[in-house]
mmCIF file of C-alpha atoms in Angstrom:
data_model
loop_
_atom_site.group_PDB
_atom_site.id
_atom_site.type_symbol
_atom_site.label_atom_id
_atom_site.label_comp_id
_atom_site.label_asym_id
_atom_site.label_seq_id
_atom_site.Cartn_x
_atom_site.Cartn_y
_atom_site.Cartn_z
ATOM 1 C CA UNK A 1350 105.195 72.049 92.756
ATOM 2 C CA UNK A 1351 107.629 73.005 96.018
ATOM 3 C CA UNK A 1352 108.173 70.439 98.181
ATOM 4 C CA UNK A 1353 108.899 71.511 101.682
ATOM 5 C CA UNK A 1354 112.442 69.638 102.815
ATOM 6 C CA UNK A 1355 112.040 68.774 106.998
ATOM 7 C CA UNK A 1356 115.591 68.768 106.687
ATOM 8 C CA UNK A 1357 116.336 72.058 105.525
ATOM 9 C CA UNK A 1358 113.290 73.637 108.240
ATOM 10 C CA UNK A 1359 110.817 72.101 110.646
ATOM 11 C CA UNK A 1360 109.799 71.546 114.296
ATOM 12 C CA UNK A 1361 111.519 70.007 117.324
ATOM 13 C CA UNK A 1362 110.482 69.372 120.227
ATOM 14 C CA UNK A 1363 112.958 70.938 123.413
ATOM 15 C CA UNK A 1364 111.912 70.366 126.892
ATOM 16 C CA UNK A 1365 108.430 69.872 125.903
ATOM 17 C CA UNK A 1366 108.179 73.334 123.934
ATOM 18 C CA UNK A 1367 108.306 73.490 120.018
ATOM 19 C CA UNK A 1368 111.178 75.102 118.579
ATOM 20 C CA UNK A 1369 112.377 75.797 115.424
ATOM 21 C CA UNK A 1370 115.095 73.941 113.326
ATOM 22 C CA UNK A 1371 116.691 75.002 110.351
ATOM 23 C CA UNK A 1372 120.094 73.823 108.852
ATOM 24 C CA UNK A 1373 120.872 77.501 107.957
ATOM 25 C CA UNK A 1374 119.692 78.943 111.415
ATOM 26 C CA UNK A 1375 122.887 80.513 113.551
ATOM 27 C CA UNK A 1376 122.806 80.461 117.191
ATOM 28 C CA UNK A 1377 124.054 83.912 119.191
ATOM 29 C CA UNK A 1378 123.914 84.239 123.068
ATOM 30 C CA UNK A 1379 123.723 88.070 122.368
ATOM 31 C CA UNK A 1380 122.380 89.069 119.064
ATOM 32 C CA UNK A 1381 123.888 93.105 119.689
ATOM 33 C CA UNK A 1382 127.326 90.607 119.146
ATOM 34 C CA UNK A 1383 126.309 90.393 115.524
ATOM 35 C CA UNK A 1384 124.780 93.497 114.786
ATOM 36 C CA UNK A 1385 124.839 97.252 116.053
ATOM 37 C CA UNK A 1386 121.173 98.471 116.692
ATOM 38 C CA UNK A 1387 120.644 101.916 115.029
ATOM 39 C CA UNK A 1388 117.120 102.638 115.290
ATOM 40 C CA UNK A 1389 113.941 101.050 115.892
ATOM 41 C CA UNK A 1390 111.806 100.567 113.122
ATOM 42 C CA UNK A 1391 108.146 99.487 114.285
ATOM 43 C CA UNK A 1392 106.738 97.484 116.662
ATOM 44 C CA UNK A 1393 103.765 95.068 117.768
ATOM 45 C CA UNK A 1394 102.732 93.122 120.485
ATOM 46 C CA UNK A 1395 105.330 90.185 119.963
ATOM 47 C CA UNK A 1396 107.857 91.806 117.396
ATOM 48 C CA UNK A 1397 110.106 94.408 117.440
ATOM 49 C CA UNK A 1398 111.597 95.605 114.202
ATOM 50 C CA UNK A 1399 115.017 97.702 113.950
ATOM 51 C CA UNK A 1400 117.297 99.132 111.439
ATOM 52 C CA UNK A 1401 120.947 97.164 112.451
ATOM 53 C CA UNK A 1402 123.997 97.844 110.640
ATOM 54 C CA UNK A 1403 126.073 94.313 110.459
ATOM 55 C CA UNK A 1404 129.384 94.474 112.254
ATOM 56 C CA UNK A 1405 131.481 92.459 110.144
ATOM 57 C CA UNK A 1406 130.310 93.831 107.223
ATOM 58 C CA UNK A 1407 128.655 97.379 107.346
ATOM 59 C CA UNK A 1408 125.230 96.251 105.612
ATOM 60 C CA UNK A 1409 122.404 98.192 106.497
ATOM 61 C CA UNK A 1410 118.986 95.634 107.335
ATOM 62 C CA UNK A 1411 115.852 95.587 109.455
ATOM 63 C CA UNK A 1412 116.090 93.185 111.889
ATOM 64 C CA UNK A 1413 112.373 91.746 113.257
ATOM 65 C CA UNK A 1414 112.968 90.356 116.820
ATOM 66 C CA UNK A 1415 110.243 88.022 117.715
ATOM 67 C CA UNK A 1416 109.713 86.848 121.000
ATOM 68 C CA UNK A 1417 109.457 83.037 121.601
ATOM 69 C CA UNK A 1418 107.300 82.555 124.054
ATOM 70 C CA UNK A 1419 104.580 84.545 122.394
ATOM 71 C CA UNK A 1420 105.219 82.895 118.825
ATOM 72 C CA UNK A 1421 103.527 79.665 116.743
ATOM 73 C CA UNK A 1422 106.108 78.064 115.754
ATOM 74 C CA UNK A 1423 104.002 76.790 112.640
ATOM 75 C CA UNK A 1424 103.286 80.271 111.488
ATOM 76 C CA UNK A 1425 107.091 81.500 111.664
ATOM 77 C CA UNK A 1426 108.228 78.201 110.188
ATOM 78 C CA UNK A 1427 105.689 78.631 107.305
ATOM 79 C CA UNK A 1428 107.448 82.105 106.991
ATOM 80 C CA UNK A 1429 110.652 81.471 106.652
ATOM 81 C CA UNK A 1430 109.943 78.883 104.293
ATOM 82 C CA UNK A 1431 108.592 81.141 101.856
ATOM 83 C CA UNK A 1432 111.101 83.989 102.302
ATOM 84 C CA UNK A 1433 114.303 81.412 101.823
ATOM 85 C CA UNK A 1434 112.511 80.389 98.469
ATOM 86 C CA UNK A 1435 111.742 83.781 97.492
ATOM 87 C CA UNK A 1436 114.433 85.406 94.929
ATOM 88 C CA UNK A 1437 112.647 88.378 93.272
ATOM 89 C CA UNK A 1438 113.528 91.957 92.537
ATOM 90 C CA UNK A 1439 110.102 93.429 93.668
ATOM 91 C CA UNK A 1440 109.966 90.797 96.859
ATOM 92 C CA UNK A 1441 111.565 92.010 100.267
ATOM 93 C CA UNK A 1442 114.407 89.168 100.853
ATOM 94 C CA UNK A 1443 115.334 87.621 104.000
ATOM 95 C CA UNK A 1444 118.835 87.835 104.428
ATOM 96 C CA UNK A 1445 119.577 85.475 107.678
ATOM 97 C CA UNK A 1446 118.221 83.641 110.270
ATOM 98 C CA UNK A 1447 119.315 83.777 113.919
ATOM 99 C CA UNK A 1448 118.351 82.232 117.579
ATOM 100 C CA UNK A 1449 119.430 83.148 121.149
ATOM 101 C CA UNK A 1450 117.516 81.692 123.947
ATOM 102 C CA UNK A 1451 114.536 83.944 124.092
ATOM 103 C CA UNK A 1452 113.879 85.520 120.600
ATOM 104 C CA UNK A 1453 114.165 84.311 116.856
ATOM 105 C CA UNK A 1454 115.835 86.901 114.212
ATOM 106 C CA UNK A 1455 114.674 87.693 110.620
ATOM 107 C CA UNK A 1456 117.463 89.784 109.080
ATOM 108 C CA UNK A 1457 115.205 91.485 106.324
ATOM 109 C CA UNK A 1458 116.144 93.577 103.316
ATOM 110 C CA UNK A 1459 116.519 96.945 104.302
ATOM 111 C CA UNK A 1460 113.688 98.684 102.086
ATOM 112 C CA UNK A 1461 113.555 103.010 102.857
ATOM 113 C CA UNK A 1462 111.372 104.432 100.092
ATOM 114 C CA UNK A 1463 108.122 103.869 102.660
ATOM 115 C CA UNK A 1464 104.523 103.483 102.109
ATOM 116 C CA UNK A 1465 102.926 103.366 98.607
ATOM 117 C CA UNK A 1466 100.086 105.874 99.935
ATOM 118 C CA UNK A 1467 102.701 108.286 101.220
ATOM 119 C CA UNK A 1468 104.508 108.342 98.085
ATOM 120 C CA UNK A 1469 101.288 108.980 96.277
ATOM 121 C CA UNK A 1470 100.301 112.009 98.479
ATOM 122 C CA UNK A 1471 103.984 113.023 98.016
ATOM 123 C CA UNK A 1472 104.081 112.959 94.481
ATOM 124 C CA UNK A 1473 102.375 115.907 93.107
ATOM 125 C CA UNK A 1474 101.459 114.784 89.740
ATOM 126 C CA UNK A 1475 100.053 111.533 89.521
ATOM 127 C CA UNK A 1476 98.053 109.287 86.719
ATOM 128 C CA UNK A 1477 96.476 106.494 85.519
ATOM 129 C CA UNK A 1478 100.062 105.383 83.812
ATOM 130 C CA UNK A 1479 101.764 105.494 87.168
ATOM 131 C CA UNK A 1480 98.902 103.427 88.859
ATOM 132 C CA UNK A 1481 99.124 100.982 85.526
ATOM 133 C CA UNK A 1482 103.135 101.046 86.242
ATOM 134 C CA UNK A 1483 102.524 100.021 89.817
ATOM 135 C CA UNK A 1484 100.303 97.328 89.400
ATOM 136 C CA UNK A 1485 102.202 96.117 86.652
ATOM 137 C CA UNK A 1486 104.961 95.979 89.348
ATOM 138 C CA UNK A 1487 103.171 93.894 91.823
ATOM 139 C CA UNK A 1488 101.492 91.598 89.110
ATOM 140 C CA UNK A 1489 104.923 90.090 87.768
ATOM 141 C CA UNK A 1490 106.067 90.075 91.391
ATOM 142 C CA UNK A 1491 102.831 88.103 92.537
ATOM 143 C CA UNK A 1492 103.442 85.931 88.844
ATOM 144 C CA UNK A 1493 106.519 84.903 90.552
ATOM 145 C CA UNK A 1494 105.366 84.015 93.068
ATOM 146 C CA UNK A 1495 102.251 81.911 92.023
ATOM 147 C CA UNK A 1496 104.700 80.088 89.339
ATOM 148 C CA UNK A 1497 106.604 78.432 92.151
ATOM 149 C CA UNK A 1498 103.339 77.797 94.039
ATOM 150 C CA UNK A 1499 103.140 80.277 97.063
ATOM 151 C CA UNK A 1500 99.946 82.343 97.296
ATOM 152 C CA UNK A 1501 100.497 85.650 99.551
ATOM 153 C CA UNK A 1502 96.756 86.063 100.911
ATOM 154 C CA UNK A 1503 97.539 89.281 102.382
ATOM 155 C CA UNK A 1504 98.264 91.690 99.564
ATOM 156 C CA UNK A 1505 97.606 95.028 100.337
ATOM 157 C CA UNK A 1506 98.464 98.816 100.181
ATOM 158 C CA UNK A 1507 100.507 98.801 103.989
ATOM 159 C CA UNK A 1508 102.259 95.671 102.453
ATOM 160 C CA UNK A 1509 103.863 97.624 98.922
ATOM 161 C CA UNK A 1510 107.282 99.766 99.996
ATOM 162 C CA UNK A 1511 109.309 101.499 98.033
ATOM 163 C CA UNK A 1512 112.604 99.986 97.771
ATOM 164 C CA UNK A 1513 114.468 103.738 98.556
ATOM 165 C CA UNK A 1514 113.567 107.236 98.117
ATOM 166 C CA UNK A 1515 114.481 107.788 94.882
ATOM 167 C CA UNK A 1516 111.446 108.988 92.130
ATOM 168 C CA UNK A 1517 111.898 105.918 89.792
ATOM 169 C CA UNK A 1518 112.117 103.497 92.840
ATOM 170 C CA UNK A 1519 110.800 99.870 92.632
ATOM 171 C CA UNK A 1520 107.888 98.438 94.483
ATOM 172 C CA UNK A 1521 108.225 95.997 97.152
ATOM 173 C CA UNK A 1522 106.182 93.260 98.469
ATOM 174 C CA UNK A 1523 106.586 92.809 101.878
ATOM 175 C CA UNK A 1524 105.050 90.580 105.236
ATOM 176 C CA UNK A 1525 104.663 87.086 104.252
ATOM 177 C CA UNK A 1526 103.113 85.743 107.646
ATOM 178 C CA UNK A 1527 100.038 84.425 105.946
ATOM 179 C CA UNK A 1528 101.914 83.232 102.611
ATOM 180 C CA UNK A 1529 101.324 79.713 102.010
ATOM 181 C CA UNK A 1530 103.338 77.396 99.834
ATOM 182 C CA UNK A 1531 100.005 75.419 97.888
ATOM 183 C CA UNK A 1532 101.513 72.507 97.037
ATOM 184 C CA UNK A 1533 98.087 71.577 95.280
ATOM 185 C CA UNK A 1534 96.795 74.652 94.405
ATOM 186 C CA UNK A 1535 93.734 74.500 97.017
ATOM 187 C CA UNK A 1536 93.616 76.016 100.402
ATOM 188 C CA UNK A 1537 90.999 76.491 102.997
ATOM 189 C CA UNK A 1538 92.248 78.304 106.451
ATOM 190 C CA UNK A 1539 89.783 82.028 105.896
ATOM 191 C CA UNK A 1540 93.316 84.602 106.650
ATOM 192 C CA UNK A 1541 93.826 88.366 105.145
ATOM 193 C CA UNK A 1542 92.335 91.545 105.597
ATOM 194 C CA UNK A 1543 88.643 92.594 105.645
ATOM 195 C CA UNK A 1544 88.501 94.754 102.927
ATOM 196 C CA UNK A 1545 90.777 92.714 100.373
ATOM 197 C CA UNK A 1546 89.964 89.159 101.191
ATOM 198 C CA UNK A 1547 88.511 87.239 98.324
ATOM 199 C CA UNK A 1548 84.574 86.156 98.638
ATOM 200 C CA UNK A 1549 85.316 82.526 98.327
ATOM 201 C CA UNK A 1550 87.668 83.055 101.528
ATOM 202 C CA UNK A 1551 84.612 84.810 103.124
ATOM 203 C CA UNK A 1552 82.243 82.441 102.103
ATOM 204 C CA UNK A 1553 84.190 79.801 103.646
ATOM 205 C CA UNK A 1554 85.017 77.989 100.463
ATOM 206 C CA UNK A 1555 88.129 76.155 99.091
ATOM 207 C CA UNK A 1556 90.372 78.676 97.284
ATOM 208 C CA UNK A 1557 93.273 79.135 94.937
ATOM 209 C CA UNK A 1558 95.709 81.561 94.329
ATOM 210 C CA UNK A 1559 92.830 83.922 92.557
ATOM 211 C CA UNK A 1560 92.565 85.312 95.658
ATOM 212 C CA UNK A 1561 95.347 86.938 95.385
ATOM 213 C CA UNK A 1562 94.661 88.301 91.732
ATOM 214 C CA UNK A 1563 91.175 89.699 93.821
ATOM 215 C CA UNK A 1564 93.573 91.826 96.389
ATOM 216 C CA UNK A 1565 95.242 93.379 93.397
ATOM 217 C CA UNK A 1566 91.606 94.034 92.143
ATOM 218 C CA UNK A 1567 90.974 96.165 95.286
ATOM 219 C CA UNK A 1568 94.315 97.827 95.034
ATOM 220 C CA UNK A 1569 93.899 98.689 91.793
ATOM 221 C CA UNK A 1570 90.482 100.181 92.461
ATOM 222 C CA UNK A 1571 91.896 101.863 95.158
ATOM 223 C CA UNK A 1572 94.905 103.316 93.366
ATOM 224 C CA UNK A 1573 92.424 105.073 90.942
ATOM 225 C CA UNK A 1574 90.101 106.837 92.993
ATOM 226 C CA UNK A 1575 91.391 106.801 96.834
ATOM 227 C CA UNK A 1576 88.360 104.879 98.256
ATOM 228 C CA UNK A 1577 87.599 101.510 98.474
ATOM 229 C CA UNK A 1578 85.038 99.451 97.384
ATOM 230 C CA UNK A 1579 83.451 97.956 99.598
ATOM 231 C CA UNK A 1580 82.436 100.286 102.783
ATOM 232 C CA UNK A 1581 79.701 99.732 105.479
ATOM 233 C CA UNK A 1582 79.662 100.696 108.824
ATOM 234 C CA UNK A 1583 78.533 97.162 110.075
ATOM 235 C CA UNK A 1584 80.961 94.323 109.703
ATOM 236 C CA UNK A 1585 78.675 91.818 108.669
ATOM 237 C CA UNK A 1586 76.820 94.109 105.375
ATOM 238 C CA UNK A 1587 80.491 94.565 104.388
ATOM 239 C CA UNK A 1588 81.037 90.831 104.030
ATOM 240 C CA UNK A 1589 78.014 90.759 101.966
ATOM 241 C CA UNK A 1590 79.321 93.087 99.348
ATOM 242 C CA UNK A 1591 82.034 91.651 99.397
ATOM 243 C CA UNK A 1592 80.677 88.356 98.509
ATOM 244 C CA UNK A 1593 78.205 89.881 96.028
ATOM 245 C CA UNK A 1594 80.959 91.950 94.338
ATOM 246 C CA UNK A 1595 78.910 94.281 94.929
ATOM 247 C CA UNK A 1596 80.837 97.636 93.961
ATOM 248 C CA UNK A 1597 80.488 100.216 91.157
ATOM 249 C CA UNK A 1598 82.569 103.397 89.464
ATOM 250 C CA UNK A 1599 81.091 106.444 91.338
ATOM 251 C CA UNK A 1600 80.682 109.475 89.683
ATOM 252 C CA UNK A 1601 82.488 112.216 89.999
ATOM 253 C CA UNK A 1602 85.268 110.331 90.758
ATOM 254 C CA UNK A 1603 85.602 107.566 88.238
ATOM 255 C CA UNK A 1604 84.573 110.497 85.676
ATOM 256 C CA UNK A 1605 88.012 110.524 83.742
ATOM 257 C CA UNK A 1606 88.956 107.244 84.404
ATOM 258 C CA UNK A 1607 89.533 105.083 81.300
ATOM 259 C CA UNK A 1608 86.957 102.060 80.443
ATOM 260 C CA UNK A 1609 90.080 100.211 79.980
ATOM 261 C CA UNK A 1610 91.494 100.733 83.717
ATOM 262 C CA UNK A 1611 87.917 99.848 84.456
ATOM 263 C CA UNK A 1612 87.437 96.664 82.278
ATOM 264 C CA UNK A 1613 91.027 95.611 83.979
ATOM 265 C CA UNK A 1614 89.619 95.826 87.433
ATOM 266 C CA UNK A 1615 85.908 94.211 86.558
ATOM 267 C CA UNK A 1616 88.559 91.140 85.467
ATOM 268 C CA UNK A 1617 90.713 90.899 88.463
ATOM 269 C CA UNK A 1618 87.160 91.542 90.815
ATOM 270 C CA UNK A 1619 85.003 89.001 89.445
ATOM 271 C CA UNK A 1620 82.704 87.120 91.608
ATOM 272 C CA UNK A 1621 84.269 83.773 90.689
ATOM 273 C CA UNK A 1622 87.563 82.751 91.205
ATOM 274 C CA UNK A 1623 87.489 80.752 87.342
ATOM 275 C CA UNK A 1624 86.495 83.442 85.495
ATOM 276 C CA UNK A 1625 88.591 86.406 87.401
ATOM 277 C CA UNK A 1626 91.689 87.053 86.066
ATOM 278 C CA UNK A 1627 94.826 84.754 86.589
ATOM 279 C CA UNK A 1628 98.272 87.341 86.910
ATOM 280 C CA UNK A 1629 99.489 86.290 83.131
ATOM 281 C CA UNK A 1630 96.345 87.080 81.759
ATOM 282 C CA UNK A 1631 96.251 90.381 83.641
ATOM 283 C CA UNK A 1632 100.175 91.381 82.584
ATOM 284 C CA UNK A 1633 98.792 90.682 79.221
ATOM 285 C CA UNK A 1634 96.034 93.148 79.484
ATOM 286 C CA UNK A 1635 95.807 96.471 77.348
ATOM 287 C CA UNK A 1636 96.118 98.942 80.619
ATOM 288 C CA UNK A 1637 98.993 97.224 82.299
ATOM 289 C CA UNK A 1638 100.866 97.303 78.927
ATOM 290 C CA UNK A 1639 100.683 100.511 79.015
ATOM 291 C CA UNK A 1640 98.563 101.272 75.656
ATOM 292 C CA UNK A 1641 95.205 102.587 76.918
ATOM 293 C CA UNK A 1642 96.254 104.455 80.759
ATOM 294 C CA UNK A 1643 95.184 107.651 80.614
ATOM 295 C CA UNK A 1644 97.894 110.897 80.767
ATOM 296 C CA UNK A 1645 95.761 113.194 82.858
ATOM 297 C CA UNK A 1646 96.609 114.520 85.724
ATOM 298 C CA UNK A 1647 94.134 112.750 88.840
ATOM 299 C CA UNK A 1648 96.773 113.849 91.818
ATOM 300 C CA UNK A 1649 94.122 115.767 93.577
ATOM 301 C CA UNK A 1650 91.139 113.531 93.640
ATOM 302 C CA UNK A 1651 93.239 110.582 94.686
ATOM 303 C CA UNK A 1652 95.620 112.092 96.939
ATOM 304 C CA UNK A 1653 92.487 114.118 98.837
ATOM 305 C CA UNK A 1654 90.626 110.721 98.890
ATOM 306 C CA UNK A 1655 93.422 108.631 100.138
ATOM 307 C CA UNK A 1656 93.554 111.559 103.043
ATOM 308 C CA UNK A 1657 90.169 111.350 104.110
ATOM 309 C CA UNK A 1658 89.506 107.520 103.947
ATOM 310 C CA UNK A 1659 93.074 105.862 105.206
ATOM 311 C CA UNK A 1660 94.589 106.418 108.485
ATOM 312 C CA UNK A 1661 98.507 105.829 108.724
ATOM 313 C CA UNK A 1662 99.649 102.626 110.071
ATOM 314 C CA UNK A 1663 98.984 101.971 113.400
ATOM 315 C CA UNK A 1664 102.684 100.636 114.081
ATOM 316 C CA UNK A 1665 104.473 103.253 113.076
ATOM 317 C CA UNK A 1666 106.893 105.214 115.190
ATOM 318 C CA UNK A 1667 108.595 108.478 115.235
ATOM 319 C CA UNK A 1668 111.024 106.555 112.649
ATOM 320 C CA UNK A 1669 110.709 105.012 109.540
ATOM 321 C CA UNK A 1670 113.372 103.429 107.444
ATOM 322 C CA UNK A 1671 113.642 106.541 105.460
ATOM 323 C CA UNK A 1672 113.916 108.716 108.339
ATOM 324 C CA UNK A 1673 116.196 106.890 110.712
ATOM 325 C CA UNK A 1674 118.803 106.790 107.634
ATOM 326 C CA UNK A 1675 118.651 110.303 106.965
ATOM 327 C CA UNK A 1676 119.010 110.987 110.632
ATOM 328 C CA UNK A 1677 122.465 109.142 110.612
ATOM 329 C CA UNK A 1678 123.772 110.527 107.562
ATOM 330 C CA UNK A 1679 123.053 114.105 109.242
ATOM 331 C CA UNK A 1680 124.587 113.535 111.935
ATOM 332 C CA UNK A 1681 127.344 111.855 110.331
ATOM 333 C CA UNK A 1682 127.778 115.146 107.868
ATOM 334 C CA UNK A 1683 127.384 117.487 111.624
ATOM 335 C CA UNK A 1684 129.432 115.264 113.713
ATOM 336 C CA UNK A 1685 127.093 116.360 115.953
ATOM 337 C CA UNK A 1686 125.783 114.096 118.880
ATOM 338 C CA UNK A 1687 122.932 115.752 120.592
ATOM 339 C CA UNK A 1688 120.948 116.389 117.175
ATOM 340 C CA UNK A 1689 117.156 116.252 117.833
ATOM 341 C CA UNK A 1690 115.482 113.256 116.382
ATOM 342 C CA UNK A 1691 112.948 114.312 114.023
ATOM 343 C CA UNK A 1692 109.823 114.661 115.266
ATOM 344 C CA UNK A 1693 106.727 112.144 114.495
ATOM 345 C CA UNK A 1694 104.829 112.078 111.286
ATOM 346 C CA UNK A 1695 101.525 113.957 112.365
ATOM 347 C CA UNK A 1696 98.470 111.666 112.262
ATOM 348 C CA UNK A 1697 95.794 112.348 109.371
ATOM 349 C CA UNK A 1698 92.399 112.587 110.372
ATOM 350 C CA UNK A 1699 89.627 110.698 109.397
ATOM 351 C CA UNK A 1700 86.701 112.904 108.067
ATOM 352 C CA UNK A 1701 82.979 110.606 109.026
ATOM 353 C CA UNK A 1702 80.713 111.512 105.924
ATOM 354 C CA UNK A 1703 77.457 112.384 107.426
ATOM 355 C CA UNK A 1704 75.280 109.584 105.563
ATOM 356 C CA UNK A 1705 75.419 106.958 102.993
ATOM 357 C CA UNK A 1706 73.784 108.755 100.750
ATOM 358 C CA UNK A 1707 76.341 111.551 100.152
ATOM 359 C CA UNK A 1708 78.866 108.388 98.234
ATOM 360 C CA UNK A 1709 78.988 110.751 95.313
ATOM 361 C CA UNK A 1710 80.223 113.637 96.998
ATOM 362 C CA UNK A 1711 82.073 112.999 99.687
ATOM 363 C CA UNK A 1712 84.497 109.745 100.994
ATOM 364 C CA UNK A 1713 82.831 107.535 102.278
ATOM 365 C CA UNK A 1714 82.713 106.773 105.824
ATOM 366 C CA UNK A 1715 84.806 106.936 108.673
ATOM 367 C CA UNK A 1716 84.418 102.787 109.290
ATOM 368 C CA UNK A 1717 87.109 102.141 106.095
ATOM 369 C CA UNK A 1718 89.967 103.655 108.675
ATOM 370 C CA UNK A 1719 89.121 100.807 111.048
ATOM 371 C CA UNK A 1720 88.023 97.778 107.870
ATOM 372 C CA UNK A 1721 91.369 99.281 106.044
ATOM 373 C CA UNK A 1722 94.128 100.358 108.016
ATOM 374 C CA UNK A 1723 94.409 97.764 110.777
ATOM 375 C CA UNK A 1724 98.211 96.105 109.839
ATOM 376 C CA UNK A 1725 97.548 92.938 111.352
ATOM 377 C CA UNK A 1726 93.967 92.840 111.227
ATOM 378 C CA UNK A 1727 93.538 88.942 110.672
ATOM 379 C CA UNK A 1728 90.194 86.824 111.115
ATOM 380 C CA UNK A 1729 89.887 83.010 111.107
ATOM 381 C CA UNK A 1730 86.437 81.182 110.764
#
């Protein structure tokens, strides 16, 4: 198991205020010294993040500026701890560490393929083999991760980016603010999203890193039909499906979905933690091999569901990774310098299904926008 070395990262204390020491932090006075800001990214109520190209060197990254006075040190040290060990092709990297006097620096890995849902609605032509091929993705990428003892407890669909735009790109795994480093494999502090969180973590129980192999459950369920579920409009009947694992295949939409894609998500969604799936027993599993995922074409289902059920991210901007690098690639092809930015990806709307009884016919209800699609929706008991 990972041992966490105070001399390598760990508090001090600086005119009676926390701070955050690291033998491979750099100190700037002016961070724009270091890096030329291109375009911002996204942004939240103590973080800012930016594409930056470095100055010495050229290399594109996004840069997340966090303000110190609003920040636990505990929670950024526990994140930077867990990035520095992380080495993984589908695992978003951090690249540096820097200080000035108000803000800490993350230099991230630049990833510009955005959102796993976008892609999906992009695609066109999409089946249970590409869903298998995802998952399969984020299973040896969550392996790795569970193998040197760091549980992500936050795994969701805003949290997998494609690594760039291309058709055949990789996955990514991205924000590790709740990632823990279980030194003895149990854990306690209830942290993730309602929605994907575990019911041991909502019952208030010790847990393991099964919770994690439950998010990839719900993913997985998700990637198949578009929905979720688990959906309620009242917080506290949501809890209690979730704890009851109380969920089912509805028809028509689970229709032409294989009993093997089924089988592999009634293994990664059972009730308790022991008997659910571990990620090596799931990579070993007939649908993520690839044997038994269905061919057939279930684009517009999924794509339609996905739609009606998931609003986009709260924190994005008018620019995304994707888009702020084309932006400077046109202009670098026009020399042109009063190009229009591009104009904001148009909000979907969210369609409220007129009563719980219609589950079979229409998505669900307009509550999974707010349970679902809250980015830093986090709840401690």
């Amino acid at each position: 198991m990972f041992i966490i070395c105070g001399a390598c990262c760990g508090n001090r204390d600086t005119m009676g205020r926390k701070e955050i020491s690291c033998s491979w932090k750099k100190v700037t006075n002016n961070i724009r010294d270091v890096f030329e800001f291109k375009q911002q990214l996204g942004s939240g109520s103590f973080s800012e993040v930016y594409l930056v190209s470095e100055k010495k060197t050229g290399n594109l990254y996004a840069l997340k500026c966090l303000k110190k006075k609003h920040l636990s040190c505990t929670n950024l040290e526990n994140e930077i701890t867990v990035l520095k060990k992380i080495r993984h092709d589908n695992v978003i990297g951090l690249e540096d560490f820097y200080e000035s006097r108000t803000h800490y620096y993350l230099v991230m890995q630049l990833v510009s393929g955005g959102e796993l849902f976008d892609r999906i609605i992009d695609r066109g032509v999409y089946t249970e083999k590409d869903a298998s091929q995802l998952v399969r993705q984020v299973l040896q990428a969550v392996n790795y991760l569970h193998e040197n003892s760091i549980v992500h407890r936050d795994l969701k669909p805003e949290n997998l980016l494609y690594f760039n735009s291309d058709e055949n790109s990789k996955i990514m795994i991205s924000d590790f603010g709740l990632s823990k480093m279980s030194d003895h494999g149990v854990m306690s502090t209830a942290c993730g999203t309602p929605g994907y969180v575990a019911p041991e973590v909502l019952a208030q129980k010790p847990y393991s890193k099964a919770v994690d192999c439950w998010s990839i459950g719900v993913i997985t369920y998700i990637l198949l039909c578009g929905y979720p579920p688990f959906f309620e409009d009242n917080e506290t009947r949501l809890f209690s499906k979730i704890m009851r694992a109380d969920y089912a295949f509805h028809s028509p939409f689970w229709d032409n979905i294989s009993e093997s894609a089924k089988d592999f998500i009634r293994n990664m969604m059972q009730k308790h933690p022991h008997k659910r799936f571990t990620t090596e027993q799931a990579l070993r599993h007939p649908w993520i091999i690839g044997k038994t995922a269905r061919d057939q074409d279930i684009y517009e289902t999924v794509s339609m569901q996905i739609q009606r059920n998931f609003a986009k991210s709260k924190w994005r901007q008018a620019f995304n990774a994707t888009a702020a690098i084309n932006h400077m690639k046109k202009r670098q092809l026009t020399n042109g310098d009063h190009e229009a930015p591009p104009q904001p990806i148009p909000a979907i709307a969210i369609n409220p299904c007129a009563s719980h009884n219609s589950v079979n016919t229409h998505a669900l209800v307009y509550c999974y926008a707010n349970y679902y699609s809250k980015k830093n929706l986090t709840f401690i008991f």
